[in-house]
Every structure is written in structure tokens, then in C-alpha cells.
């Protein structure tokens, strides 16, 4: 009887277990903490100190023989990745193009194999702790993984679209492609609010000058990275947007008062924290209103511990910007890592001398300057971040995952964002779009891609010739460009931060003096117009990537209706939010019906039945407009966009018709949303 009773109890317990499966320790917060503390109890002080560091090493493989002397000469802590991991028990590695970890174009198999090989070495160590494998993949001008990966226009281009959906889509794709390469940590997004046109280091890396816009797009990207299980890092705290000094080469000072800091600079970081950001990167910037010591934020305990950790309640990882930058080196070299850690950083990123930084930290702990308790706090956060990302369970990446890099869908998303981002700022006498019989001369610095733009326009039936110059055009180059301009009907000058380059300014002004109609396309910062405000037409792309230049060509040729809105002010010229398009019909459903008639005349809509279905829908919207029924207008215009997508997918309307109808639909929706 007793045995039968015991069997009944066991059967009942087994049934309960099947209904309510037991959770592992890692499935609960307390269980995770127990696992981490058990791991830490088995770690030596040397291993704990090593976990604080993320470093770069030269080479394409874990033991690449071609870079052994380079690594030794440049104080990497060993002759290859394997030695550095074994010597210093490092917490992570940082990939760059110039260290040849990631080449251009990307060898996806090589990077995937490198990441897996490094994790294998780390997991073979006594402590068995997986690595952070990190890079800077912001999109736009800072993008380590390029072709055949998906190259995006960048943050300010996203700001020009105003689209959280696009911000999330780009981060999701960037995260997926990084993950397929074994890269589990991305030092992005940039959360700086760029309010200074002279900013030499942020600029188009920022979403714009409006803190609310920057906050919305930052939060959207944070969530998207996390969905791809990639650790994101908002940077550069407490905000690098209002400076004319590059912290790579100097020490910027942000002279904002406390109210401005909270209303502008700190707002996107608060949004990132609210979105659950994994880590925040400190900036090498002095902010006297927060700390009057003269120390940069990276070395400031009041800013990192007092403000970020205690006041703002951030409990994730605080990571330094690269410790080799000039902005961090305001104390002796052997003190930089120590002072950064004492300020509140958990991760010490990229010290220029690995051995020196590591030994300095060891000495500081052994002398009692830094308590082992403080070290344990950061090591706990680091191990928890790795555990939360599942790296202890499986730090490796399937080699087959690289098939998801640069897919047609990914590339199309980047193209769509670029098309929507191009901003037409000025268009005197309807100079743009160009016509098929125009003869055009294109010039500008090679960095501003005049040759690529020329090739693209020629493919579209516009006769274009080009001449590239240096970034600062010589007198001879300017003379030759002017001579070519005199022979053309119209001239396009592509510029590259011309607002800070006198030679480019001279190039544009001397071409203007020929009397030919001049269009300037700013291929990086949108502020170039400040130094030649009299040009006939002006567009800005927010980046020099091929995807942006190709979108520019489509806008210049009239294939795409420009819809970007300035995410920054061009001082004394154009306000935040300004942007023109090519449609001169009224912003109403009736105006759109006129646009439909124009597109029919141009042969962009295939047949009468397609045109009739579009017009009938707009007639219904017009009815609601006359009744000021804003909710009905917005609802029916959203379904109108679905109709337009349907007709494009079925080949009933051209890409041009789709662009013009969709951009005008968006404008009309925005108009009536504002009226609600």
C-alpha cells in the first residue's frame, strides 16, 4: 500500500512537471545572479580585470601570422588575438577595417570564422567566458561592414524621413547582418543632438537637431537591435552635439546650462534607457554645468556615477569611448583607464597600450585605490550582459547565417530610405528636375562622387560629363572646371562639407560667375548652402554612400519626388522641417486628382481602369475633406497608399507614379493629422 501511495504521489508530481515545466536558474533573475556569482567566485583577480577590457587586434584570423610584428609594435598585448586573450583574459574584441578584421568589400566567411574562432579560444580558457565581439555599425558614414552587406544612408538621412519605422527597419537589418558575422555588440545608435553646424565629428551621424525627433528614432533603433539580440550602446553621453572640436584630436567643451542639458542633450539618452538600452558610451567632452573640474565625462564621477547611474537610474553597462582618443588623454597615460573606471565606467574600450592599461588597473586594485568590491560590480554587469544575450549558452554563429547578408529585401529597404531622405531645399525657376535633352557638367571633390552621379544620370538619358577635384580644389582644378562649365547648359557641383572649405566655396562661386544655372548637391553635411546661398538649386543627401548618390540621381532626373525634410536648421536661410517637392498642385485630394491626370499624360499609369480606381478613391477623400472629417481623410488616405502599392506590385503604375502619389499622400495625411 505504501509503495502504491508513493507511486501515486510520484505520478502526480510528474504530471505537474509536465504541465508546469521546471525553470533553469538562468530563467529567473535570482537564478541568473546565482550563476554569475558562482562564476565570479571561481575567477582570479587577473581574470576579473581582463573582463573590463575590449581591445582591437590586427589580423584576419585568430593567429594571423601576417600581423604579428604589427601587434607587438602597436602594444596590442600579444602577437595575435589568441595571445591577447590568453595573456589578459579580455572581455571583448573590437573590429575595424584598418585592423583588417573586416575588409572592404567584406569577406563574410572570413569574419564569421574569425568571430567563431575567437569565441572558441575564449571558451577554452579556464574561466570559460564568451567575448563581446564589437564594432561601430551606425549606418551612413560610420559603417565597418559594407558591401556585400547592406549599406544604409545614415542617421541624419533617417531624420529627414521622420520615420520611426525606417529607423527600426535599418537597425533590425544592421543587427541581423552583424549577428550573422558573429558580432554581438554594436556601438550604436548615436544619440547626440546636432545643434552646431560646425560640429566636425557628429554632423550627419546624428538624427538631427530636434531632441524629440532624436529621442524617437534612438528608441526605435534600440528596440530593433534588441530584437536581433545584439547589444546596442547609445553614444556619446551626455551629448556631443554642440561642439566645434573633434574629441579624437582635442577636448571639446559643452557650455550648455542645466536646463538645456536636460531638455536637449540628455533627452535621447533618457529615451534609450526607457527603451531598455543595454549600454551607454561616455563621451570625451567637458560639461562644466555637470562637473566644473575640467575633466571629460569619461573621467567624471559626477557625470557617470552621479548623473547617469544614480539620478537617471541606468543600471546597464557604461562603456568608455576609445581610450586612445585625445579627449581622454588629459591625465598621464598610465592613469587613463584607472580614472575612467573610478568615474563609473564598466568597460574600458580600446586602450592604446593594452599591457600598460591592464597593469595599471591591477596595481590600482592591489594598492587599495580601487576596491575589489568595485571591480566585482562591473564584472557582474559584464557577465550579466553576456548571459542575458545567451552567449554563455552558445557564443557561436552558424556559418550559413551569412546568406542573410545583403539580401534583395535588405538592399531594397536601404534604397527606399535613401529615396525618401533626399531633401530639395531650393529650386529657383524650377531648374529641377532635369530634362532628357539637357547637357550637364558635374564637378566637385572626388569624395562627393561627381563621377558616380554623372554615370547615373547618363543611364537615365541625361547627357552628363564630370570632372572630379581634390577635397580642396586647386587653382588649376577650379580653372578647368569653370572652362567645362562654360560649355554646358547646366552645372551640378557636388560638395563635401563646403561650409568649412574655402576652396570648394571658391569653386562654386566661380562657376556661378559663368552665368550658367547651378545646382549644388551637398553630399555630406546639409549646411554647405551657408557659403553660397545664391545658387539656383540646392539638394542634400546626408551621406556619400552609393545608395544616397543613386537616390540623388533619381531625384535630379525626376524619377523620385523629393520628400525629405531638413532635420536641422541652415542658419539664416532655411528652418528645421523645410523641404520642397516637384508637385505644384494643391495639397488636397482634388489636387492629387490633377497629379493623376499629369501622370496619365506622361504614360506613368498603364490603363484607364487603374486611373479610374485611383481617381474614385480620391473623390471619396475629397468628400470628407469638404466636411472637415479629418479622421476619415487620414483613414481613407492610408487605404489609398495600400491601393497604390497594389497597383505598383501588379505593374499597373510606374515607379515614378508610385513615388509621386505616395509622397503626396504622406503630405496630405500629415496635413490632416495636424488638423485633428
JSON list of N, CA and C in Angstrom, two decimals, residues 48-49 51-53 282 297-301 304-305 309 318 320 323 335-349 357 360-361 364-365 369-382:
[
{"chain": "A", "resi": 48, "resn": "UNK", "atom": "N", "xyz": [39.22, 38.87, -13.65]},
{"chain": "A", "resi": 48, "resn": "UNK", "atom": "CA", "xyz": [38.21, 39.91, -13.47]},
{"chain": "A", "resi": 48, "resn": "UNK", "atom": "C", "xyz": [38.65, 41.22, -14.13]},
{"chain": "A", "resi": 49, "resn": "UNK", "atom": "N", "xyz": [39.89, 41.60, -13.92]},
{"chain": "A", "resi": 49, "resn": "UNK", "atom": "CA", "xyz": [40.41, 42.83, -14.53]},
{"chain": "A", "resi": 49, "resn": "UNK", "atom": "C", "xyz": [40.36, 42.71, -16.05]},
{"chain": "A", "resi": 51, "resn": "UNK", "atom": "N", "xyz": [38.25, 41.12, -17.87]},
{"chain": "A", "resi": 51, "resn": "UNK", "atom": "CA", "xyz": [36.88, 41.25, -18.38]},
{"chain": "A", "resi": 51, "resn": "UNK", "atom": "C", "xyz": [36.48, 42.70, -18.62]},
{"chain": "A", "resi": 52, "resn": "UNK", "atom": "N", "xyz": [37.17, 43.64, -17.98]},
{"chain": "A", "resi": 52, "resn": "UNK", "atom": "CA", "xyz": [36.84, 45.05, -18.12]},
{"chain": "A", "resi": 52, "resn": "UNK", "atom": "C", "xyz": [37.25, 45.62, -19.47]},
{"chain": "A", "resi": 53, "resn": "UNK", "atom": "N", "xyz": [38.12, 44.93, -20.19]},
{"chain": "A", "resi": 53, "resn": "UNK", "atom": "CA", "xyz": [38.72, 45.49, -21.40]},
{"chain": "A", "resi": 53, "resn": "UNK", "atom": "C", "xyz": [38.13, 44.92, -22.68]},
{"chain": "A", "resi": 282, "resn": "UNK", "atom": "N", "xyz": [30.24, 56.69, -22.84]},
{"chain": "A", "resi": 282, "resn": "UNK", "atom": "CA", "xyz": [30.58, 58.03, -22.36]},
{"chain": "A", "resi": 282, "resn": "UNK", "atom": "C", "xyz": [31.39, 58.78, -23.41]},
{"chain": "A", "resi": 297, "resn": "UNK", "atom": "N", "xyz": [33.71, 63.82, -19.59]},
{"chain": "A", "resi": 297, "resn": "UNK", "atom": "CA", "xyz": [32.70, 62.95, -18.99]},
{"chain": "A", "resi": 297, "resn": "UNK", "atom": "C", "xyz": [33.23, 61.55, -18.73]},
{"chain": "A", "resi": 298, "resn": "UNK", "atom": "N", "xyz": [34.06, 61.04, -19.61]},
{"chain": "A", "resi": 298, "resn": "UNK", "atom": "CA", "xyz": [34.61, 59.69, -19.45]},
{"chain": "A", "resi": 298, "resn": "UNK", "atom": "C", "xyz": [35.36, 59.54, -18.14]},
{"chain": "A", "resi": 299, "resn": "UNK", "atom": "N", "xyz": [35.94, 60.63, -17.64]},
{"chain": "A", "resi": 299, "resn": "UNK", "atom": "CA", "xyz": [36.72, 60.58, -16.40]},
{"chain": "A", "resi": 299, "resn": "UNK", "atom": "C", "xyz": [35.99, 61.26, -15.24]},
{"chain": "A", "resi": 300, "resn": "UNK", "atom": "N", "xyz": [34.70, 61.54, -15.40]},
{"chain": "A", "resi": 300, "resn": "UNK", "atom": "CA", "xyz": [33.95, 62.33, -14.42]},
{"chain": "A", "resi": 300, "resn": "UNK", "atom": "C", "xyz": [32.99, 61.48, -13.61]},
{"chain": "A", "resi": 301, "resn": "UNK", "atom": "N", "xyz": [33.27, 61.33, -12.32]},
{"chain": "A", "resi": 301, "resn": "UNK", "atom": "CA", "xyz": [32.36, 60.60, -11.44]},
{"chain": "A", "resi": 301, "resn": "UNK", "atom": "C", "xyz": [31.02, 61.32, -11.26]},
{"chain": "A", "resi": 304, "resn": "UNK", "atom": "N", "xyz": [29.08, 60.37, -14.64]},
{"chain": "A", "resi": 304, "resn": "UNK", "atom": "CA", "xyz": [28.76, 58.97, -14.90]},
{"chain": "A", "resi": 304, "resn": "UNK", "atom": "C", "xyz": [28.07, 58.29, -13.71]},
{"chain": "A", "resi": 305, "resn": "UNK", "atom": "N", "xyz": [28.63, 58.47, -12.54]},
{"chain": "A", "resi": 305, "resn": "UNK", "atom": "CA", "xyz": [28.03, 57.83, -11.37]},
{"chain": "A", "resi": 305, "resn": "UNK", "atom": "C", "xyz": [26.89, 58.68, -10.81]},
{"chain": "A", "resi": 309, "resn": "UNK", "atom": "N", "xyz": [24.17, 57.05, -13.50]},
{"chain": "A", "resi": 309, "resn": "UNK", "atom": "CA", "xyz": [23.87, 55.86, -12.70]},
{"chain": "A", "resi": 309, "resn": "UNK", "atom": "C", "xyz": [22.82, 56.16, -11.62]},
{"chain": "A", "resi": 318, "resn": "UNK", "atom": "N", "xyz": [28.16, 50.86, -18.61]},
{"chain": "A", "resi": 318, "resn": "UNK", "atom": "CA", "xyz": [28.72, 52.13, -19.08]},
{"chain": "A", "resi": 318, "resn": "UNK", "atom": "C", "xyz": [30.07, 51.80, -19.70]},
{"chain": "A", "resi": 320, "resn": "UNK", "atom": "N", "xyz": [33.41, 53.24, -22.02]},
{"chain": "A", "resi": 320, "resn": "UNK", "atom": "CA", "xyz": [34.13, 54.43, -22.46]},
{"chain": "A", "resi": 320, "resn": "UNK", "atom": "C", "xyz": [34.13, 54.50, -23.98]},
{"chain": "A", "resi": 323, "resn": "UNK", "atom": "N", "xyz": [39.78, 54.81, -25.56]},
{"chain": "A", "resi": 323, "resn": "UNK", "atom": "CA", "xyz": [40.70, 55.47, -24.63]},
{"chain": "A", "resi": 323, "resn": "UNK", "atom": "C", "xyz": [41.96, 55.98, -25.31]},
{"chain": "A", "resi": 335, "resn": "UNK", "atom": "N", "xyz": [47.28, 56.46, -16.21]},
{"chain": "A", "resi": 335, "resn": "UNK", "atom": "CA", "xyz": [46.15, 56.75, -15.31]},
{"chain": "A", "resi": 335, "resn": "UNK", "atom": "C", "xyz": [44.81, 56.78, -16.04]},
{"chain": "A", "resi": 336, "resn": "UNK", "atom": "N", "xyz": [44.80, 56.77, -17.37]},
{"chain": "A", "resi": 336, "resn": "UNK", "atom": "CA", "xyz": [43.55, 56.96, -18.12]},
{"chain": "A", "resi": 336, "resn": "UNK", "atom": "C", "xyz": [42.53, 55.87, -17.79]},
{"chain": "A", "resi": 337, "resn": "UNK", "atom": "N", "xyz": [42.93, 54.61, -17.90]},
{"chain": "A", "resi": 337, "resn": "UNK", "atom": "CA", "xyz": [41.99, 53.52, -17.62]},
{"chain": "A", "resi": 337, "resn": "UNK", "atom": "C", "xyz": [41.54, 53.54, -16.16]},
{"chain": "A", "resi": 338, "resn": "UNK", "atom": "N", "xyz": [42.47, 53.81, -15.24]},
{"chain": "A", "resi": 338, "resn": "UNK", "atom": "CA", "xyz": [42.14, 53.83, -13.81]},
{"chain": "A", "resi": 338, "resn": "UNK", "atom": "C", "xyz": [41.13, 54.91, -13.51]},
{"chain": "A", "resi": 339, "resn": "UNK", "atom": "N", "xyz": [41.37, 56.13, -14.01]},
{"chain": "A", "resi": 339, "resn": "UNK", "atom": "CA", "xyz": [40.46, 57.24, -13.73]},
{"chain": "A", "resi": 339, "resn": "UNK", "atom": "C", "xyz": [39.10, 57.02, -14.40]},
{"chain": "A", "resi": 340, "resn": "UNK", "atom": "N", "xyz": [39.10, 56.42, -15.59]},
{"chain": "A", "resi": 340, "resn": "UNK", "atom": "CA", "xyz": [37.83, 56.12, -16.27]},
{"chain": "A", "resi": 340, "resn": "UNK", "atom": "C", "xyz": [37.02, 55.13, -15.45]},
{"chain": "A", "resi": 341, "resn": "UNK", "atom": "N", "xyz": [37.69, 54.13, -14.90]},
{"chain": "A", "resi": 341, "resn": "UNK", "atom": "CA", "xyz": [36.98, 53.13, -14.10]},
{"chain": "A", "resi": 341, "resn": "UNK", "atom": "C", "xyz": [36.47, 53.74, -12.80]},
{"chain": "A", "resi": 342, "resn": "UNK", "atom": "N", "xyz": [37.28, 54.56, -12.15]},
{"chain": "A", "resi": 342, "resn": "UNK", "atom": "CA", "xyz": [36.86, 55.21, -10.90]},
{"chain": "A", "resi": 342, "resn": "UNK", "atom": "C", "xyz": [35.67, 56.14, -11.14]},
{"chain": "A", "resi": 343, "resn": "UNK", "atom": "N", "xyz": [35.58, 56.71, -12.34]},
{"chain": "A", "resi": 343, "resn": "UNK", "atom": "CA", "xyz": [34.47, 57.61, -12.66]},
{"chain": "A", "resi": 343, "resn": "UNK", "atom": "C", "xyz": [33.15, 56.87, -12.75]},
{"chain": "A", "resi": 344, "resn": "UNK", "atom": "N", "xyz": [33.19, 55.57, -13.06]},
{"chain": "A", "resi": 344, "resn": "UNK", "atom": "CA", "xyz": [31.95, 54.80, -13.14]},
{"chain": "A", "resi": 344, "resn": "UNK", "atom": "C", "xyz": [31.81, 53.94, -14.37]},
{"chain": "A", "resi": 345, "resn": "UNK", "atom": "N", "xyz": [32.78, 53.95, -15.28]},
{"chain": "A", "resi": 345, "resn": "UNK", "atom": "CA", "xyz": [32.72, 53.08, -16.45]},
{"chain": "A", "resi": 345, "resn": "UNK", "atom": "C", "xyz": [32.89, 51.63, -16.03]},
{"chain": "A", "resi": 346, "resn": "UNK", "atom": "N", "xyz": [32.20, 50.75, -16.74]},
{"chain": "A", "resi": 346, "resn": "UNK", "atom": "CA", "xyz": [32.36, 49.31, -16.54]},
{"chain": "A", "resi": 346, "resn": "UNK", "atom": "C", "xyz": [33.33, 48.72, -17.56]},
{"chain": "A", "resi": 347, "resn": "UNK", "atom": "N", "xyz": [33.22, 49.17, -18.80]},
{"chain": "A", "resi": 347, "resn": "UNK", "atom": "CA", "xyz": [34.03, 48.63, -19.90]},
{"chain": "A", "resi": 347, "resn": "UNK", "atom": "C", "xyz": [35.04, 49.68, -20.33]},
{"chain": "A", "resi": 348, "resn": "UNK", "atom": "N", "xyz": [36.29, 49.29, -20.37]},
{"chain": "A", "resi": 348, "resn": "UNK", "atom": "CA", "xyz": [37.40, 50.16, -20.77]},
{"chain": "A", "resi": 348, "resn": "UNK", "atom": "C", "xyz": [37.75, 49.83, -22.21]},
{"chain": "A", "resi": 349, "resn": "UNK", "atom": "N", "xyz": [37.34, 50.72, -23.12]},
{"chain": "A", "resi": 349, "resn": "UNK", "atom": "CA", "xyz": [37.38, 50.41, -24.55]},
{"chain": "A", "resi": 349, "resn": "UNK", "atom": "C", "xyz": [38.65, 50.88, -25.21]},
{"chain": "A", "resi": 357, "resn": "UNK", "atom": "N", "xyz": [47.62, 49.53, -19.67]},
{"chain": "A", "resi": 357, "resn": "UNK", "atom": "CA", "xyz": [46.30, 49.77, -19.09]},
{"chain": "A", "resi": 357, "resn": "UNK", "atom": "C", "xyz": [45.93, 48.65, -18.12]},
{"chain": "A", "resi": 360, "resn": "UNK", "atom": "N", "xyz": [48.08, 48.83, -14.97]},
{"chain": "A", "resi": 360, "resn": "UNK", "atom": "CA", "xyz": [47.69, 49.99, -14.16]},
{"chain": "A", "resi": 360, "resn": "UNK", "atom": "C", "xyz": [46.45, 49.67, -13.33]},
{"chain": "A", "resi": 361, "resn": "UNK", "atom": "N", "xyz": [45.51, 48.98, -13.93]},
{"chain": "A", "resi": 361, "resn": "UNK", "atom": "CA", "xyz": [44.31, 48.58, -13.20]},
{"chain": "A", "resi": 361, "resn": "UNK", "atom": "C", "xyz": [44.65, 47.56, -12.11]},
{"chain": "A", "resi": 364, "resn": "UNK", "atom": "N", "xyz": [46.22, 49.40, -9.25]},
{"chain": "A", "resi": 364, "resn": "UNK", "atom": "CA", "xyz": [45.26, 50.23, -8.51]},
{"chain": "A", "resi": 364, "resn": "UNK", "atom": "C", "xyz": [44.42, 49.39, -7.56]},
{"chain": "A", "resi": 365, "resn": "UNK", "atom": "N", "xyz": [44.10, 48.16, -7.96]},
{"chain": "A", "resi": 365, "resn": "UNK", "atom": "CA", "xyz": [43.32, 47.28, -7.09]},
{"chain": "A", "resi": 365, "resn": "UNK", "atom": "C", "xyz": [44.21, 46.73, -5.97]},
{"chain": "A", "resi": 369, "resn": "UNK", "atom": "N", "xyz": [43.59, 51.43, -4.08]},
{"chain": "A", "resi": 369, "resn": "UNK", "atom": "CA", "xyz": [43.00, 52.63, -4.66]},
{"chain": "A", "resi": 369, "resn": "UNK", "atom": "C", "xyz": [41.61, 52.32, -5.23]},
{"chain": "A", "resi": 370, "resn": "UNK", "atom": "N", "xyz": [41.48, 51.15, -5.82]},
{"chain": "A", "resi": 370, "resn": "UNK", "atom": "CA", "xyz": [40.19, 50.64, -6.29]},
{"chain": "A", "resi": 370, "resn": "UNK", "atom": "C", "xyz": [39.89, 49.38, -5.51]},
{"chain": "A", "resi": 371, "resn": "UNK", "atom": "N", "xyz": [38.72, 49.30, -4.93]},
{"chain": "A", "resi": 371, "resn": "UNK", "atom": "CA", "xyz": [38.38, 48.11, -4.14]},
{"chain": "A", "resi": 371, "resn": "UNK", "atom": "C", "xyz": [37.99, 46.96, -5.06]},
{"chain": "A", "resi": 372, "resn": "UNK", "atom": "N", "xyz": [38.22, 45.75, -4.58]},
{"chain": "A", "resi": 372, "resn": "UNK", "atom": "CA", "xyz": [37.80, 44.60, -5.37]},
{"chain": "A", "resi": 372, "resn": "UNK", "atom": "C", "xyz": [36.27, 44.54, -5.44]},
{"chain": "A", "resi": 373, "resn": "UNK", "atom": "N", "xyz": [35.61, 45.10, -4.43]},
{"chain": "A", "resi": 373, "resn": "UNK", "atom": "CA", "xyz": [34.15, 45.17, -4.47]},
{"chain": "A", "resi": 373, "resn": "UNK", "atom": "C", "xyz": [33.68, 45.99, -5.67]},
{"chain": "A", "resi": 374, "resn": "UNK", "atom": "N", "xyz": [34.38, 47.09, -5.92]},
{"chain": "A", "resi": 374, "resn": "UNK", "atom": "CA", "xyz": [34.02, 47.93, -7.08]},
{"chain": "A", "resi": 374, "resn": "UNK", "atom": "C", "xyz": [34.28, 47.17, -8.38]},
{"chain": "A", "resi": 375, "resn": "UNK", "atom": "N", "xyz": [35.37, 46.44, -8.47]},
{"chain": "A", "resi": 375, "resn": "UNK", "atom": "CA", "xyz": [35.64, 45.61, -9.64]},
{"chain": "A", "resi": 375, "resn": "UNK", "atom": "C", "xyz": [34.53, 44.58, -9.82]},
{"chain": "A", "resi": 376, "resn": "UNK", "atom": "N", "xyz": [34.11, 43.96, -8.73]},
{"chain": "A", "resi": 376, "resn": "UNK", "atom": "CA", "xyz": [33.06, 42.95, -8.81]},
{"chain": "A", "resi": 376, "resn": "UNK", "atom": "C", "xyz": [31.75, 43.52, -9.35]},
{"chain": "A", "resi": 377, "resn": "UNK", "atom": "N", "xyz": [31.46, 44.77, -8.99]},
{"chain": "A", "resi": 377, "resn": "UNK", "atom": "CA", "xyz": [30.23, 45.40, -9.50]},
{"chain": "A", "resi": 377, "resn": "UNK", "atom": "C", "xyz": [30.23, 45.41, -11.03]},
{"chain": "A", "resi": 378, "resn": "UNK", "atom": "N", "xyz": [31.34, 45.84, -11.62]},
{"chain": "A", "resi": 378, "resn": "UNK", "atom": "CA", "xyz": [31.41, 45.93, -13.08]},
{"chain": "A", "resi": 378, "resn": "UNK", "atom": "C", "xyz": [31.48, 44.56, -13.72]},
{"chain": "A", "resi": 379, "resn": "UNK", "atom": "N", "xyz": [32.24, 43.65, -13.12]},
{"chain": "A", "resi": 379, "resn": "UNK", "atom": "CA", "xyz": [32.33, 42.31, -13.69]},
{"chain": "A", "resi": 379, "resn": "UNK", "atom": "C", "xyz": [30.95, 41.64, -13.66]},
{"chain": "A", "resi": 380, "resn": "UNK", "atom": "N", "xyz": [30.21, 41.86, -12.59]},
{"chain": "A", "resi": 380, "resn": "UNK", "atom": "CA", "xyz": [28.86, 41.31, -12.51]},
{"chain": "A", "resi": 380, "resn": "UNK", "atom": "C", "xyz": [28.01, 41.83, -13.67]},
{"chain": "A", "resi": 381, "resn": "UNK", "atom": "N", "xyz": [28.05, 43.14, -13.92]},
{"chain": "A", "resi": 381, "resn": "UNK", "atom": "CA", "xyz": [27.26, 43.72, -15.02]},
{"chain": "A", "resi": 381, "resn": "UNK", "atom": "C", "xyz": [27.68, 43.14, -16.37]},
{"chain": "A", "resi": 382, "resn": "UNK", "atom": "N", "xyz": [28.98, 42.98, -16.54]},
{"chain": "A", "resi": 382, "resn": "UNK", "atom": "CA", "xyz": [29.50, 42.45, -17.81]},
{"chain": "A", "resi": 382, "resn": "UNK", "atom": "C", "xyz": [29.03, 41.02, -18.02]}
]
